[in-house]
XYZ file of C-alpha atoms in Angstrom:
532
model
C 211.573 26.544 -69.696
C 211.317 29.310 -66.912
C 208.837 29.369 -64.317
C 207.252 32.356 -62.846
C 205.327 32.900 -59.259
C 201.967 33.924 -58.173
C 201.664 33.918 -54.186
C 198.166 32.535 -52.884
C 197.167 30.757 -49.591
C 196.163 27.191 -50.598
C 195.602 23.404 -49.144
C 197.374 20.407 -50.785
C 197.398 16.829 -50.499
C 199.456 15.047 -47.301
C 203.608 13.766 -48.350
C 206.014 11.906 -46.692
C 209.012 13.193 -47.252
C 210.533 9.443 -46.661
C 207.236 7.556 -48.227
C 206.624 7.712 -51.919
C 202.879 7.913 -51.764
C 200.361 10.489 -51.819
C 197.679 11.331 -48.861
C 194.684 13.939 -50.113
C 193.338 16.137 -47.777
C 190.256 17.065 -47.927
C 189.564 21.326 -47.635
C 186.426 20.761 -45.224
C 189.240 18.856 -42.724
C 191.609 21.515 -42.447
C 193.025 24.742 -44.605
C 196.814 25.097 -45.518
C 197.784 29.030 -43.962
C 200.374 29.907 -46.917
C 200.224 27.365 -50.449
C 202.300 27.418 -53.373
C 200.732 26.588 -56.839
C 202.187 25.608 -59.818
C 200.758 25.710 -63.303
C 202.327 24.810 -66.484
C 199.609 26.021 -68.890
C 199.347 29.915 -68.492
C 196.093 30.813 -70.375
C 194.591 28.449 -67.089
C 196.925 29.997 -64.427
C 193.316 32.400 -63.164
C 191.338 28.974 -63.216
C 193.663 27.473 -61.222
C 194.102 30.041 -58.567
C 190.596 29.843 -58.198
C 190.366 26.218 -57.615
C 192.787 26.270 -55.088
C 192.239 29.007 -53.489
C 189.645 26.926 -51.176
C 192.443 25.151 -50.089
C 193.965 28.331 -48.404
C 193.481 30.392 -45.630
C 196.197 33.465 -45.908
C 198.796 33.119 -48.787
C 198.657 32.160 -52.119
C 201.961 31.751 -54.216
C 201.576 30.671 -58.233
C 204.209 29.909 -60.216
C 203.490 29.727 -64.313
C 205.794 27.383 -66.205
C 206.479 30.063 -69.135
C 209.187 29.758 -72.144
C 211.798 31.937 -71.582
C 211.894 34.520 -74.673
C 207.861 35.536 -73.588
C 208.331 35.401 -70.460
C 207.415 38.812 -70.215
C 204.711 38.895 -72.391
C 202.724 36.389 -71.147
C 203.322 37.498 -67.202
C 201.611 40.721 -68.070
C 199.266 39.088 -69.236
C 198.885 37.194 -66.421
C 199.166 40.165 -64.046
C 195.580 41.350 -65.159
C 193.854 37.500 -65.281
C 194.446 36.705 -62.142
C 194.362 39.730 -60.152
C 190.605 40.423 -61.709
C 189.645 37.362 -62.587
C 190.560 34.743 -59.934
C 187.517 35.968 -57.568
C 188.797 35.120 -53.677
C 189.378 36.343 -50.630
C 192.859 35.355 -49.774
C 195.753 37.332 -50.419
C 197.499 36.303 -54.205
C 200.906 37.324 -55.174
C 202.121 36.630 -58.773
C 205.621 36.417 -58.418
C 206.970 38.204 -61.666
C 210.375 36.637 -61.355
C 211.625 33.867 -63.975
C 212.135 30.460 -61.947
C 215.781 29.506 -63.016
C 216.251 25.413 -62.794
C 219.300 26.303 -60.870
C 218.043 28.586 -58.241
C 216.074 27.845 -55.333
C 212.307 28.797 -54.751
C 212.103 30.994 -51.038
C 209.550 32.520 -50.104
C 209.123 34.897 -47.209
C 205.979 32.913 -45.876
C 206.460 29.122 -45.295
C 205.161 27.191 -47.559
C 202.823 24.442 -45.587
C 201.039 23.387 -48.663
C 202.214 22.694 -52.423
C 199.815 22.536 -55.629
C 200.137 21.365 -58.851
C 197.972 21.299 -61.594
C 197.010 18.578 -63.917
C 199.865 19.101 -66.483
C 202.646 19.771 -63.460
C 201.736 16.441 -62.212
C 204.514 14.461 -63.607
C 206.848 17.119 -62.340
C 205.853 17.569 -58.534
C 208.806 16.176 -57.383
C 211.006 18.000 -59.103
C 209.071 20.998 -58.464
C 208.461 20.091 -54.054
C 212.458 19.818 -54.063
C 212.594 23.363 -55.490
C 210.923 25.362 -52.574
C 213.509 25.837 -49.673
C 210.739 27.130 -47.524
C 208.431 24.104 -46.965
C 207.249 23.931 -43.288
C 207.281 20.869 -41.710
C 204.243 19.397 -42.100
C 203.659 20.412 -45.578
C 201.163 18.721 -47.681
C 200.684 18.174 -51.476
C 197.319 18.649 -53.790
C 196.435 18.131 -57.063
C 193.912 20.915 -58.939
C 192.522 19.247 -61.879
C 192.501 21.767 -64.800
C 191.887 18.943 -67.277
C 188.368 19.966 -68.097
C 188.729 23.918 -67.828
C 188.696 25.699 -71.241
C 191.479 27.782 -72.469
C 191.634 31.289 -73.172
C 193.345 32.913 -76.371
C 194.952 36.433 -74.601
C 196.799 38.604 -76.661
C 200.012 39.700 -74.866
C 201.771 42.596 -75.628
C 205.128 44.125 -75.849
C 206.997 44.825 -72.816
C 209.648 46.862 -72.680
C 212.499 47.130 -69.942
C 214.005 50.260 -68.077
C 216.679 50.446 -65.179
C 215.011 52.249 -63.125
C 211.047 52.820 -62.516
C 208.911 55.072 -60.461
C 205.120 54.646 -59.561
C 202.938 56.360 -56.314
C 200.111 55.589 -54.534
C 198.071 55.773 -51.612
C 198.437 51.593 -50.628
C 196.004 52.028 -48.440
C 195.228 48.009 -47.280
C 196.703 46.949 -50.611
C 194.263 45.201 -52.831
C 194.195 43.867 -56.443
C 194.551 46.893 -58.047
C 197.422 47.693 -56.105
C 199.167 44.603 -57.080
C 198.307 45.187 -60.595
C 199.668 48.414 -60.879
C 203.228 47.026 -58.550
C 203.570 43.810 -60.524
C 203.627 45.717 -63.911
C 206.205 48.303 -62.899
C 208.424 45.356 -61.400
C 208.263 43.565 -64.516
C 209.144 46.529 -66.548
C 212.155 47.138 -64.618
C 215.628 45.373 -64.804
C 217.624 47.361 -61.803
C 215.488 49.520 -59.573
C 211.665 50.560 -58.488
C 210.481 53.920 -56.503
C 207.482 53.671 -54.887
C 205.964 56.902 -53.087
C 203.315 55.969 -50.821
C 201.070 59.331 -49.915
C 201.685 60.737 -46.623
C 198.991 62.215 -44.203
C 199.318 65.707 -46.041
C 198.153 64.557 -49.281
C 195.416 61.709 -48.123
C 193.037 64.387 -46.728
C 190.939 64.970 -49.625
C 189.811 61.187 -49.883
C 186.894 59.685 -48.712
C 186.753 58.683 -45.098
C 190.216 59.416 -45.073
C 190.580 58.953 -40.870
C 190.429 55.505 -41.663
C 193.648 54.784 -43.884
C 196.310 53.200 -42.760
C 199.250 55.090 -41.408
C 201.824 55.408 -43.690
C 204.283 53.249 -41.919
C 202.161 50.518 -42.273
C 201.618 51.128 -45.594
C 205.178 51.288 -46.809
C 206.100 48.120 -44.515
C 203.324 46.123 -46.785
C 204.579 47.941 -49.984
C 207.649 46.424 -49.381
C 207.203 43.290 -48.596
C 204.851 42.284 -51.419
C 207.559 43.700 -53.844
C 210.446 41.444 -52.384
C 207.548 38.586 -52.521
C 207.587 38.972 -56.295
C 210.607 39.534 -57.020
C 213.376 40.151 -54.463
C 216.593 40.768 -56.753
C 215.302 44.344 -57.758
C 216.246 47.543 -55.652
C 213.546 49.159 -54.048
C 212.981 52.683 -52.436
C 209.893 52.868 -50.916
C 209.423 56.053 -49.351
C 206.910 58.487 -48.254
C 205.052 60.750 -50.645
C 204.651 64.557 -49.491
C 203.539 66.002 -52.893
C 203.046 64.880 -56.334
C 206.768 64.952 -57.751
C 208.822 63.207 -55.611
C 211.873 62.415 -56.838
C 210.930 62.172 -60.116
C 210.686 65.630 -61.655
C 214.363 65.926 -61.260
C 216.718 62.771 -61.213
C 217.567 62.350 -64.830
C 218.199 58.249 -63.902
C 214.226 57.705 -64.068
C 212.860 56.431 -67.118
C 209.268 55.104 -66.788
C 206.659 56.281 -64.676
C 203.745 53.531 -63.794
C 199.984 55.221 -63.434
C 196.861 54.337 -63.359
C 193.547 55.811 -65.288
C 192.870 58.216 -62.797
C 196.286 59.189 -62.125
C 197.834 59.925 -65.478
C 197.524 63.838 -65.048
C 199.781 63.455 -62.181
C 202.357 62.116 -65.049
C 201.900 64.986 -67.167
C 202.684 67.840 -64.445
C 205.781 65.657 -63.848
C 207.366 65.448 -67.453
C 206.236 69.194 -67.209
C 208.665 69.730 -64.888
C 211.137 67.721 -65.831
C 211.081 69.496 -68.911
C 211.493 73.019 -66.832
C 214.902 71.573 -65.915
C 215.901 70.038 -69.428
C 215.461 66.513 -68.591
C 214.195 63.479 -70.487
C 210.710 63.167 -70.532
C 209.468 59.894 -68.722
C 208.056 57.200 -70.607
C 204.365 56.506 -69.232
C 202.384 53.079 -68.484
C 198.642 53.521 -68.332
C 197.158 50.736 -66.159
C 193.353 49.562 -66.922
C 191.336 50.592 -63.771
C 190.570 46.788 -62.138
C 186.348 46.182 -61.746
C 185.400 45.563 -58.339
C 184.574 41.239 -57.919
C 182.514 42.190 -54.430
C 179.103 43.035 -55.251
C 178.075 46.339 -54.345
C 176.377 46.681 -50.709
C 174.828 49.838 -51.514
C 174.994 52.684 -54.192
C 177.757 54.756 -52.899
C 180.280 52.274 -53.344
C 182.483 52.521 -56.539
C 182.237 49.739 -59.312
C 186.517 49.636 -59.652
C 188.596 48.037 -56.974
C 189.379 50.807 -54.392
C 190.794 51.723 -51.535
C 187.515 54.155 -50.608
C 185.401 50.821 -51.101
C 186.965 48.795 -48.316
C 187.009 51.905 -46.162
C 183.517 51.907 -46.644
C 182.763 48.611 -45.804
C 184.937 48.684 -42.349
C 182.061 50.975 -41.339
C 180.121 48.873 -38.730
C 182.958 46.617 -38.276
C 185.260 46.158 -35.616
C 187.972 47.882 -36.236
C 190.225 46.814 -33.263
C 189.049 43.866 -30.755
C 188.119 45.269 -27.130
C 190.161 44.966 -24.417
C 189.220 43.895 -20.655
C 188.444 46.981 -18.699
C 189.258 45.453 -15.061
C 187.872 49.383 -13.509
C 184.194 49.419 -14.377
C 181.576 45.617 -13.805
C 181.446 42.972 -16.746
C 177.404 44.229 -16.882
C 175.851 45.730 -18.129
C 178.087 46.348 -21.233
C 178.625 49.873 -21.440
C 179.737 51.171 -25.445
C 180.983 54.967 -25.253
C 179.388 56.694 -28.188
C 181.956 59.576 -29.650
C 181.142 62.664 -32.145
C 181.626 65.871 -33.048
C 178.609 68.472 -33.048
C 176.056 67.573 -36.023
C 178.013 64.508 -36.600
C 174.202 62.456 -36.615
C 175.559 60.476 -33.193
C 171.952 60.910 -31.176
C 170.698 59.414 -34.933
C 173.126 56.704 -34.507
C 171.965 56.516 -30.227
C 168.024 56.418 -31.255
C 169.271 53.575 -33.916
C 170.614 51.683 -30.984
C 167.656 52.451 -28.797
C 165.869 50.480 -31.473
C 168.192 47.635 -31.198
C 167.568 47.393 -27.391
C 170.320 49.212 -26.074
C 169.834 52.098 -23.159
C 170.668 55.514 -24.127
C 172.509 58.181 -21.616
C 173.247 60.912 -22.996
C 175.586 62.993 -21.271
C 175.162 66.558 -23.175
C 171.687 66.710 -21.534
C 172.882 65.390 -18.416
C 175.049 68.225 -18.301
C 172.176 70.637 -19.569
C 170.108 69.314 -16.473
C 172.742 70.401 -14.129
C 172.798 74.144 -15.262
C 169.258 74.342 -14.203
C 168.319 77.260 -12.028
C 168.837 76.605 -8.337
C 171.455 74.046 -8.885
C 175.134 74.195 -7.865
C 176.619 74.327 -11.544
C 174.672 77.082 -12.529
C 175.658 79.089 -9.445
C 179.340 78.322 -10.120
C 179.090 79.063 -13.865
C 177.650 82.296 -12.929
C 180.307 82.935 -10.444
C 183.189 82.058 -13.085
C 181.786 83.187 -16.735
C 179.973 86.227 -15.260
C 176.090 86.793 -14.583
C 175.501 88.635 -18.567
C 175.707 84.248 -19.628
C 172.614 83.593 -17.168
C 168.824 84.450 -18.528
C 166.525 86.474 -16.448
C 164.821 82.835 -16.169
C 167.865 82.033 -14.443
C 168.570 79.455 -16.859
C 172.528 79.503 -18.809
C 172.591 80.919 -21.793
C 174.356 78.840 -23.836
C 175.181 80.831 -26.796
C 176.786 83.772 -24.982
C 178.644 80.781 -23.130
C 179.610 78.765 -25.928
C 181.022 82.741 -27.708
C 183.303 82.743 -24.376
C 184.135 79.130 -24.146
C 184.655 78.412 -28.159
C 186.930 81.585 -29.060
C 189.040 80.987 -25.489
C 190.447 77.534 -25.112
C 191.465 78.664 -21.714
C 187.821 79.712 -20.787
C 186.877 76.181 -22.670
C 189.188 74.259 -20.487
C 187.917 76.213 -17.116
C 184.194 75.225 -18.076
C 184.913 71.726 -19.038
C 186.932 71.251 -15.414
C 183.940 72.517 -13.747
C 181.396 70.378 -15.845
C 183.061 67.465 -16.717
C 182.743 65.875 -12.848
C 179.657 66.443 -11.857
C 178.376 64.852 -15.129
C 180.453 61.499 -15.009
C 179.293 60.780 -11.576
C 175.614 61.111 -12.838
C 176.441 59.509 -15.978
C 177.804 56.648 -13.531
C 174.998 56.468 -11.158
C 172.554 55.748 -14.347
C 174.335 53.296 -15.591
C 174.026 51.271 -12.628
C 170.634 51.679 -12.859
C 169.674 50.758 -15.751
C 171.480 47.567 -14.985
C 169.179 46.691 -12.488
C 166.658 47.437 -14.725
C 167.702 44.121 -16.715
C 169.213 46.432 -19.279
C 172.360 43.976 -21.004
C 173.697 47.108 -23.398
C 174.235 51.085 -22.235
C 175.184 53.532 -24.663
C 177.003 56.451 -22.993
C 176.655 59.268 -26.008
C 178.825 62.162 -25.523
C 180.663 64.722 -28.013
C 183.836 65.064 -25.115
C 183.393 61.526 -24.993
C 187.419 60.689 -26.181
C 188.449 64.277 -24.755
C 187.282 63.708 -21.225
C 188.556 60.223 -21.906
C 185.806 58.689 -20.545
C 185.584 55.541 -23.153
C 188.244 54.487 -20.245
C 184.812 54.063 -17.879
C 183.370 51.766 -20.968
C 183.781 48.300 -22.492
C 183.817 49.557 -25.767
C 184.224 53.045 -27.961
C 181.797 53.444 -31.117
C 182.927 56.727 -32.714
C 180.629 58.690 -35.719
C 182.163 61.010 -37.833
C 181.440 62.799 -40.803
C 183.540 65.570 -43.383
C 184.255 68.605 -41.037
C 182.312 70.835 -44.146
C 179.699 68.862 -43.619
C 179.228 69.168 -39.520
C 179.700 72.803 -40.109
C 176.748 73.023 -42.563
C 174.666 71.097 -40.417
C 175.862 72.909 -37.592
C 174.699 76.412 -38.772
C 171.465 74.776 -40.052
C 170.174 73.076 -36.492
C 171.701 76.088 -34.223
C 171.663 79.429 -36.066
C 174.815 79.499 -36.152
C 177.006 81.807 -38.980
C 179.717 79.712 -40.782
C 182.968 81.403 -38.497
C 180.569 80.583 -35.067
C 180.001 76.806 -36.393
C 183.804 76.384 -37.600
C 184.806 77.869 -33.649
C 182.631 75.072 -32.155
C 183.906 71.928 -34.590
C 187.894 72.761 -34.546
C 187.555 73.201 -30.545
C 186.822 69.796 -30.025
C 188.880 66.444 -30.867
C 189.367 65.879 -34.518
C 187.992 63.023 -36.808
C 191.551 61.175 -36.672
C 191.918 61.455 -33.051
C 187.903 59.980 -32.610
C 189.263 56.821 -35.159
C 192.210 56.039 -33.417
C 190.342 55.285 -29.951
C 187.391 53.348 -31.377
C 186.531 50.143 -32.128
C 183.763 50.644 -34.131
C 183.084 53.717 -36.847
C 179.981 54.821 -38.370
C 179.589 57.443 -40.655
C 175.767 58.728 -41.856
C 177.285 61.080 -44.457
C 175.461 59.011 -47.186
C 171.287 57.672 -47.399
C 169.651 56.276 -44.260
C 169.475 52.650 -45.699
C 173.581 52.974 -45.782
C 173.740 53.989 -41.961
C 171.389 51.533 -41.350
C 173.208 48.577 -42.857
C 176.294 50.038 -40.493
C 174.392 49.674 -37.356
C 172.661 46.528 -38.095
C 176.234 45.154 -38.749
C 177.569 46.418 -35.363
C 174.780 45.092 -33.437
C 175.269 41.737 -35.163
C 179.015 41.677 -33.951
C 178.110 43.147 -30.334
C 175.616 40.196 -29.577
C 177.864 37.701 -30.993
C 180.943 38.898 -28.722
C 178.254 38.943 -25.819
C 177.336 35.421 -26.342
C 180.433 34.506 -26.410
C 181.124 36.296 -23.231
C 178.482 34.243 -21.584
């Protein structure tokens, strides 16, 4: 018999690894970080998983006790069972590598909790001496499958290939992911490719700013492969257009897709053929249904990347760190975004909440008022044609200068940019004596000023560029070329995302922006109470 290993985070009962009897441990006392299960009967392997999966907190290995000339077959089988059907939150990793009697079981978490299902029970020793990667207080558990019913799956053919290629955005890999990874690995005998998008081809997706870079993404690529099954050579690399590699190295012989990606085979094997090479042979993965219910209609039934991007909206994104320049109160959360990104929406959503609002665009509107110093020195700098005969600033004929010169931006901003701050400042003091706990500081040069360094926290909104224009020559008048000036002068979607801590995005219905906010101002008042 060969055994074969799915990785999941699980809790087992307490051994001695000197006393022959059993201690079980119950999952409300404490949760195992990485478990091991094993299962011997295969058409209960997703059943299992999900019973022990409470047991868990991070890793989840399973192996399946499989005979060796369907090995294979039933694996693949497998693959799509568990990865759709064993509903959890932890990470699982079916391990698509035959367990030989005479090899060792290492895996690259440690293992600090072993299960074992009803029919491995008489085995467990056996199977505990196996893993070389116990941790020391490892603990054993039993996950009765007695009463669960069996399922008749069909398995089908599998055939091998030296050397496979598959692509992929990865982006926080999910189920799907490790559907359509596992089923390449266990087509292959020698070698996997895996091209993992790079920034140039990720742009078109949805909410794109927020994915992963691809570092990251090939580092957790990698790993999960050696996880289930480390004797294969892999060449994870990153993707910069459709072909890679594959439209012309003659060694490849089966491309891995999904649904939605099997034109992308086609234009390969096109050019392959262009060059006189053997067409690849193509496997079509199922698209995997989405086990999270749906929070709103604009999330995607399948399991996608774009869905958990979604549902980071609201969230915190990276923990805040202690800002030792500026007083613990009142809490001060920098509010970034472009023009017509919706951030006063997202400000007068906060207002609701409780929070203060200073908004530093009008602030700096305020100070070009006639008979004040800034609109003396604007005049003095941009020329008297950009002040009214009201004396007011014109701010169209400014923002023409300003927006088609960055030098002429960068000479108004060093004028404007001070005397606002120390306003901006002075407010938020008082407001805190006001009893106010929360002040939003909204501004669109809010990350190029750097001024989130003056707050506890940054909450940046964005929305498609396409979309800012539009709304930008909708509010202001503006022509399309005049709206496009005013977006691409200031800081970019990606470079908003990578200061924040929290991202909204009302590109979609109102309830969907509120269920963001409503989120974040459930996290902000539990961080503050815990502050206390």
């Amino acid at each position: 018999m060969n055994y074969i290993i799915l990785s999941f985070s699980v809790i087992v009962l307490l051994v001695s690894v000197t006393v022959s009897y059993i201690v079980i441990f119950h999952p409300a006392r404490v949760m195992a970080h990485n478990g091991l299960l094993f299962v011997s009967n295969a058409a209960k392997a997703h059943i299992a998983c999900m019973k022990a999966a409470k047991y868990v907190r991070n890793v989840m290995y399973v192996k399946i006790k499989i005979n060796a000339e369907n090995s294979s077959q039933v694996i693949g089988r497998q693959i799509v069972n568990i990865y759709t059907k064993a509903q959890t939150n932890i990470d699982i990793r079916l391990m698509v590598k035959p367990y030989e009697k005479s090899k060792d079981i290492i895996t690259r978490q440690p293992i600090d909790l072993i299960m074992y299902d009803s029919e491995s029970a008489k085995e467990v020793e056996v199977l505990r001496k196996s893993v070389k990667s116990l941790d020391r207080g490892y603990r054993l558990q039993n996950i009765d499958t007695s009463d669960s019913p069996i399922e008749n799956n069909v398995n089908e053919e599998v055939k091998a290939y030296e050397y496979v290629a598959l692509g992929g955005t990865f982006d926080r890999l999910h189920n799907g992911h490790k559907i359509l990874l596992s089923q390449a690995v266990l087509r292959s005998t020698r070698h996997v490719t895996v091209g993992v998008t790079d920034v140039n081809m990720i742009q078109s997706k949805k909410l794109w700013e927020l994915i992963e870079p691809v570092e990251k993404r090939i580092e957790t690529v990698l790993q999960f492969l050696n996880d289930i099954n480390p004797d294969l050579e892999y060449n994870v690399f990153p993707l910069k257009d459709l072909y890679g590699p594959t439209k012309d190295d003659p060694k490849f012989q089966l491309i891995v897709v999904s649904e939605e990606t099997v034109r992308g085979a086609v234009k390969i094997n096109e050019k392959r053929q262009e060059k006189n090479l053997k067409k690849l042979d193509t496997y079509v993965i199922e698209l995997a249904q989405d086990s999270h219910p749906r929070r709103h209609h604009e999330e995607e039934d399948k399991v996608s990347s774009s869905n958990q991007r979604m549902r980071l909206l609201g969230t915190l994104l990276r923990p805040p760190r202690p800002n030792p320049n500026i007083p613990d109160w009142p809490y001060v959360i920098g509010l970034a975004g472009g023009i017509a990104s919706g951030k006063s929406n997202i400000a007068e959503k906060l207002k609701s909440k409780g929070a203060a609002i200073i908004n530093c665009d009008i602030i700096a509107h305020e100070l070009y008022r006639p008979g004040l110093p800034l609109n003396t020195t604007i005049a003095q700098s941009f020329g008297d044609h950009v002040i009214t005969s009201d004396g007011e600033v014109d701010r169209r004929k400014l923002g023409q200068i300003v927006f088609s010169d960055k030098s002429q931006l960068q000479k108004l901003n060093e004028l404007v940019w001070p005397a606002v701050i120390e306003e901006t400042q002075r407010r938020v003091v008082a407001l805190g004596k006001q009893g106010y706990k929360v002040v939003v500081m909204e501004a669109a040069v809010m990350v190029r000023a750097k001024w989130y360094e003056r707050c506890h926290q940054l909450w940046a909104v964005i929305i498609p560029p396409d979309e800012a224009i539009k709304r930008l020559q909708k509010r202001n008048g503006l022509t399309e070329e005049e709206a496009r000036q005013r977006i691409e002068a200031q800081p970019s979607n990606s470079e908003q995302v990578a200061h924040a801590n929290i991202v909204f995005s009302p590109f979609w219905s109102y309830e969907y922006t509120q269920s963001q906010i409503d989120r974040a101002w459930q996290q902000l008042n539990e961080y503050l109470d815990n502050k206390k």
